[in-house]
Short mmCIF file of C-alpha atoms in Angstrom, two decimals:
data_model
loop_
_atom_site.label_atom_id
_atom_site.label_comp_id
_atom_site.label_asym_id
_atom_site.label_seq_id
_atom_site.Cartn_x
_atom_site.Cartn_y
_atom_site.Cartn_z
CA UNK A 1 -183.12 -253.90 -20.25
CA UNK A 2 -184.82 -257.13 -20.97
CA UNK A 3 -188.23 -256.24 -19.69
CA UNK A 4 -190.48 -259.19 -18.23
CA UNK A 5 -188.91 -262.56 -18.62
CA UNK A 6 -191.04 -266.22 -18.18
CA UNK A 7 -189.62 -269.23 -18.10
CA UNK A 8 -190.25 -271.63 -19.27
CA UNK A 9 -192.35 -270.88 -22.72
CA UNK A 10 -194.12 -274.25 -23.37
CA UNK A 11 -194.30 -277.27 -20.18
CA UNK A 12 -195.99 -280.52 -20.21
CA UNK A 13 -197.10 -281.53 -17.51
CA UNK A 14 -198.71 -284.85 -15.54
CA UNK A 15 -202.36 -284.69 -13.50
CA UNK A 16 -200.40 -284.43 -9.89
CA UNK A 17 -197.27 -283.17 -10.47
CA UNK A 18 -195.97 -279.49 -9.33
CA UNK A 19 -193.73 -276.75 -10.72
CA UNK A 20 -192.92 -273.76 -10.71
CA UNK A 21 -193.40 -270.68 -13.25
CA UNK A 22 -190.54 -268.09 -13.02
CA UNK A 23 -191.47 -264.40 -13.76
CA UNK A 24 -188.56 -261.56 -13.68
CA UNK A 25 -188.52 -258.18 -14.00
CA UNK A 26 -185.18 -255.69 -14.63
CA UNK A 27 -187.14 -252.69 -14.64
CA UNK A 28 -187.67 -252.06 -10.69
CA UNK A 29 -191.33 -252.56 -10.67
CA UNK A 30 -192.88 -252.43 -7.79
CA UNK A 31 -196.65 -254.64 -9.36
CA UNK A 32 -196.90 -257.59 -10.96
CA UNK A 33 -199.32 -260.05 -11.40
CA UNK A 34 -200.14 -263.44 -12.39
CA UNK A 35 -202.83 -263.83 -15.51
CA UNK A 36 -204.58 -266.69 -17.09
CA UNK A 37 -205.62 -266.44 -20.55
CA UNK A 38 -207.98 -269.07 -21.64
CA UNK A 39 -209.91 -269.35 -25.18
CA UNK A 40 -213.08 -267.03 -24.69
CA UNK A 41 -212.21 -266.06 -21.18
CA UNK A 42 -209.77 -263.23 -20.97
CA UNK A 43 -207.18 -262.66 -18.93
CA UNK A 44 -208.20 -263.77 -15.48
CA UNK A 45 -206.17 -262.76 -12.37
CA UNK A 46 -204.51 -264.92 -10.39
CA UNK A 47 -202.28 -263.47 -7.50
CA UNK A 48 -200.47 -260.12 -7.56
CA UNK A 49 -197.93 -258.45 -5.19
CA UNK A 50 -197.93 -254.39 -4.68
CA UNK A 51 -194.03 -254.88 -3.37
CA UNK A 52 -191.67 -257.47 -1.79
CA UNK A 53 -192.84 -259.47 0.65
CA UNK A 54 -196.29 -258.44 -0.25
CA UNK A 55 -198.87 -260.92 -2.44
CA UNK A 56 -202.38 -261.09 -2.77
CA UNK A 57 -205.38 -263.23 -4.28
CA UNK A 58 -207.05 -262.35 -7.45
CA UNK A 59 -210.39 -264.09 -9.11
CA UNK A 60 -208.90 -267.31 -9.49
CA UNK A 61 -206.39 -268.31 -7.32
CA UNK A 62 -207.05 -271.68 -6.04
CA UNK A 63 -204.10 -274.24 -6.48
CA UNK A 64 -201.36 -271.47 -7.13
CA UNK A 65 -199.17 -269.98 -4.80
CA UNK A 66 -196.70 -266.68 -4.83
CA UNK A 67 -193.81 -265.56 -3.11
CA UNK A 68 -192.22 -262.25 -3.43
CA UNK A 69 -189.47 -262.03 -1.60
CA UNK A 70 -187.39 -260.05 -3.95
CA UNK A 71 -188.61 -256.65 -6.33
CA UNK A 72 -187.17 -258.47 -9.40
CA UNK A 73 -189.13 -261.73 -9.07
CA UNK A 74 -192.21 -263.29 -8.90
CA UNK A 75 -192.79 -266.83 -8.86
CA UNK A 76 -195.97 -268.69 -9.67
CA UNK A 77 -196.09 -272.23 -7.89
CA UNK A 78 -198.56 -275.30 -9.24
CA UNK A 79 -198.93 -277.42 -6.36
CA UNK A 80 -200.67 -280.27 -7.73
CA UNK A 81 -201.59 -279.63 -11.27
CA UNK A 82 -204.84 -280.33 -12.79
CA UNK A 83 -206.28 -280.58 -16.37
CA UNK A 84 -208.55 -277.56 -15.31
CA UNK A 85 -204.68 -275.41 -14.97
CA UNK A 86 -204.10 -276.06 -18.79
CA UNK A 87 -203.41 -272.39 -20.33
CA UNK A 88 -201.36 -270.01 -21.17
CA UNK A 89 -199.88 -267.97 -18.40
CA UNK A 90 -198.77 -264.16 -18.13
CA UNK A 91 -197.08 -262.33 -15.69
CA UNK A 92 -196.98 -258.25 -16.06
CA UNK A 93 -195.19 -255.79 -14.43
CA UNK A 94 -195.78 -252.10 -13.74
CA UNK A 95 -194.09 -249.04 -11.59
CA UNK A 96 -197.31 -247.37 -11.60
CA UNK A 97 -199.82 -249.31 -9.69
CA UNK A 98 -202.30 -250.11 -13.06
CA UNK A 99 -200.78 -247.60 -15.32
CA UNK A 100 -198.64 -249.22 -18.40
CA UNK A 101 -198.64 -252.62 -17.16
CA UNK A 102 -196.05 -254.42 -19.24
CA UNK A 103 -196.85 -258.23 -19.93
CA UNK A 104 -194.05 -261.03 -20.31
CA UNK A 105 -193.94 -263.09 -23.45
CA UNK A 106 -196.08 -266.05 -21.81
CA UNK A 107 -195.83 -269.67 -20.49
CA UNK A 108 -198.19 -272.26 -22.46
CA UNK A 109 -198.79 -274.59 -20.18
CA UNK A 110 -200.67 -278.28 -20.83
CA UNK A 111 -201.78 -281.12 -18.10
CA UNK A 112 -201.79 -284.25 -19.17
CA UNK B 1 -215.00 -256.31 -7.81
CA UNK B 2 -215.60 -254.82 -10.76
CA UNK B 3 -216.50 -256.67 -13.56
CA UNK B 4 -216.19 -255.36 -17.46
CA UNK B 5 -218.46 -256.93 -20.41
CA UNK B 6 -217.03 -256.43 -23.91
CA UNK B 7 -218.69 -256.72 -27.00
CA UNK B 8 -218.48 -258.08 -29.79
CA UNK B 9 -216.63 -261.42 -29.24
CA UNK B 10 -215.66 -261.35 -33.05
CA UNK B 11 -215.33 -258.31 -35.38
CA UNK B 12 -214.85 -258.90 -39.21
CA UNK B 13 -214.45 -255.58 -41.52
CA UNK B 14 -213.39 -254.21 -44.50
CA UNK B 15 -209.34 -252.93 -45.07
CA UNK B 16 -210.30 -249.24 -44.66
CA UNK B 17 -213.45 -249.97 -42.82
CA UNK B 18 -214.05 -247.97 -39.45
CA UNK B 19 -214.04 -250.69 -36.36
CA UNK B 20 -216.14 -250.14 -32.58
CA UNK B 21 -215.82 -252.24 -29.82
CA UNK B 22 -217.53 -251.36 -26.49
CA UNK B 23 -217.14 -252.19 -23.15
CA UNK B 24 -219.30 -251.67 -19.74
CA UNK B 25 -218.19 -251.62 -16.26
CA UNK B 26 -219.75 -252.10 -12.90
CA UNK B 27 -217.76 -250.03 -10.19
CA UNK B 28 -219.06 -246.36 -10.38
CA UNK B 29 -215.85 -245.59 -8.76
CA UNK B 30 -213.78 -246.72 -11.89
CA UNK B 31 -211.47 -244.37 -12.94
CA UNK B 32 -208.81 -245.72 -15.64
CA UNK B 33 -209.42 -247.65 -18.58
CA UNK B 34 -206.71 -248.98 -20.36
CA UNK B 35 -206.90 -251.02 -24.12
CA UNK B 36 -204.46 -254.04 -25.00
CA UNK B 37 -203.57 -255.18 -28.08
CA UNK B 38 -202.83 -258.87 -28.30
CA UNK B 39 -201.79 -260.31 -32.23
CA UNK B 40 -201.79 -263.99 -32.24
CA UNK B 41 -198.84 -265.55 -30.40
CA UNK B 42 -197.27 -263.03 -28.74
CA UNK B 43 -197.74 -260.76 -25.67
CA UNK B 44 -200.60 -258.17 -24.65
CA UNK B 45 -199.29 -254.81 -25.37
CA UNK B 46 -201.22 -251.58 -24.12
CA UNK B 47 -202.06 -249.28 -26.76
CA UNK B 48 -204.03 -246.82 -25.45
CA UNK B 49 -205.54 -245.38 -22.20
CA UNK B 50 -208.38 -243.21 -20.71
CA UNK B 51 -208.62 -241.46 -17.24
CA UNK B 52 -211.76 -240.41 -15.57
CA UNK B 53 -211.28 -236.82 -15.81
CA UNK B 54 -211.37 -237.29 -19.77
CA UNK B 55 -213.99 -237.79 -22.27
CA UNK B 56 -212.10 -238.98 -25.55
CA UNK B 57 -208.52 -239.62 -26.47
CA UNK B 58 -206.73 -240.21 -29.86
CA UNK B 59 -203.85 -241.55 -30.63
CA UNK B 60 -203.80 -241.29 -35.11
CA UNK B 61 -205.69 -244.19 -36.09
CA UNK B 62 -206.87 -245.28 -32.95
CA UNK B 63 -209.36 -243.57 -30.37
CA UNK B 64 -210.74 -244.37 -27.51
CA UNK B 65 -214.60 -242.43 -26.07
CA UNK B 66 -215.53 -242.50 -21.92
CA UNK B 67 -219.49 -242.30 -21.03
CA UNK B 68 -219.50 -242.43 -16.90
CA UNK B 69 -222.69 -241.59 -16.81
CA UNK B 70 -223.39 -244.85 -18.63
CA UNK B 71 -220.66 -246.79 -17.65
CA UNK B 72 -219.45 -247.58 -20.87
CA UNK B 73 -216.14 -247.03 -23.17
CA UNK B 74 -215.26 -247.84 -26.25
CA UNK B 75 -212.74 -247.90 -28.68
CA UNK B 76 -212.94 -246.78 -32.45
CA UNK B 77 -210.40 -248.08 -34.81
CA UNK B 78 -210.33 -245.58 -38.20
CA UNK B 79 -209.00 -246.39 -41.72
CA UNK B 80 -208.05 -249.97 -40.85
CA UNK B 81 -205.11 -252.16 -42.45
CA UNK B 82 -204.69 -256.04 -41.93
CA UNK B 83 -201.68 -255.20 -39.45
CA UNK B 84 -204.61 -253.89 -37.35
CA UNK B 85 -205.86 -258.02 -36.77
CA UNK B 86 -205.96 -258.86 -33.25
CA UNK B 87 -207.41 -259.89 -30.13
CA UNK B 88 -208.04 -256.13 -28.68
CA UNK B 89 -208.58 -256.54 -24.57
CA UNK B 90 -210.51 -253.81 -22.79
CA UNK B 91 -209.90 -253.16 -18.91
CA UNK B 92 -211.09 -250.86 -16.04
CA UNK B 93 -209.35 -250.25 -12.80
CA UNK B 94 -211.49 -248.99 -9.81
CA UNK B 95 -210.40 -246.17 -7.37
CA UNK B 96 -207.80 -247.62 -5.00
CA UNK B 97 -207.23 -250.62 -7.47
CA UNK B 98 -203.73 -251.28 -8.73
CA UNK B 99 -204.99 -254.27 -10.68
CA UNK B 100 -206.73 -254.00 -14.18
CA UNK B 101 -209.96 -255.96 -14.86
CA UNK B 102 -210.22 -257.43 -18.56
CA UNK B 103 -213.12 -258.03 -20.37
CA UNK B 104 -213.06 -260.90 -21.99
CA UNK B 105 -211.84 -259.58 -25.41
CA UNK B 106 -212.84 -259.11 -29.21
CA UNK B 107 -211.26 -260.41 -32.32
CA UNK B 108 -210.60 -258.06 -34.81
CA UNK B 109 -210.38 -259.66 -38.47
CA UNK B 110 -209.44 -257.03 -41.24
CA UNK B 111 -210.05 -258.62 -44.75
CA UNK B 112 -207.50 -257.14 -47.67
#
């Protein structure tokens, strides 16, 4: 049971360019969510999905997209990456809605 | 949406000092309060948790008070050890919510 798996840990990326975070789950969650951390700021919400083929916006979800088409993953999609995207990135997992969300190791992520 | 202020931004005690941090919430209809603990590097890991229906919950060292009437919740850290040195992340969920809100979180500093 490996939990909540991101890949990759650390990227470098160019002003422009797109990627995409991968987020997994082996546990047969039905929530997860996308979460910015940023120095000061918390951990900000960015899109979250209640079950496949369901997604949703959170507070800050411009220039990200999400996909869910399976239970077991969770994409997170930069489609033109900005300075402003620099942080570290966390996707969590839960099978009971808010209750014992379990959070992936993380995805530092810099824009160059 | 809800939105949770947590204080103090930085905490520096005492090994074997008592520790407090606080949080507020705005949704009235907020009825689970989780606590993260996040040491430096690694992942957000709950630690403890309220419900609505309680008014103080303690887990050995750690304990966590609920004031709905106020709006407030805190968590009270007893007898603490340099292990206990972390970013500690406060969060409420409303009614209907399967999404935590985090405030934006405190640094805890314990001193040998």
């Amino acid at each position: 049971n490996a939990g909540v798996t991101q890949t990759p840990k650390f990227q470098v990326l160019k002003t422009g360019q797109s990627m995409t975070l991968q987020c997994a789950q082996d546990m047969n969650h039905e929530y997860m969510s996308w979460y910015r951390q940023d120095p000061g700021m918390g951990l900000r919400l960015i899109h979250y999905s209640v079950g496949a083929g369901i997604t949703d916006q959170g507070e800050v979800p411009n220039g990200y997209n999400v996909s869910r088409s399976t239970t077991e993953d969770f994409p997170l999609r930069l489609l033109s990456a900005a300075p402003s995207q620099t942080s570290v990135y966390f996707c969590a997992s839960s099978d009971k809605g808010p209750y014992g969300y379990t959070f992936g190791s993380g995805t530092r992520l810099t824009v160059v | 949406g809800e939105n949770v202020e947590q204080h103090p931004s930085t905490l520096s005690v005492q090994e074997g000092d008592s520790a407090v941090i606080k949080c507020t919430y705005s949704d009235s209809a907020s009825n689970y309060f989780p606590w993260y603990k996040q040491e430096l590097g690694k992942r957000p890991q709950l630690i403890i948790d309220i419900r609505s229906n309680v008014g103080e919950k303690k887990d050995q060292r750690i304990a966590v008070t609920l004031n709905k009437t106020a709006k407030h919740f805190s968590l009270h850290i007893t007898e603490t050890q340099p292990e206990d040195s972390a970013v500690y992340f406060c969060a409420a969920v409303s009614g209907g919510s399967y999404i935590p809100t985090f405030g934006r979180g405190t640094s805890l500093i314990v001193h040998p």
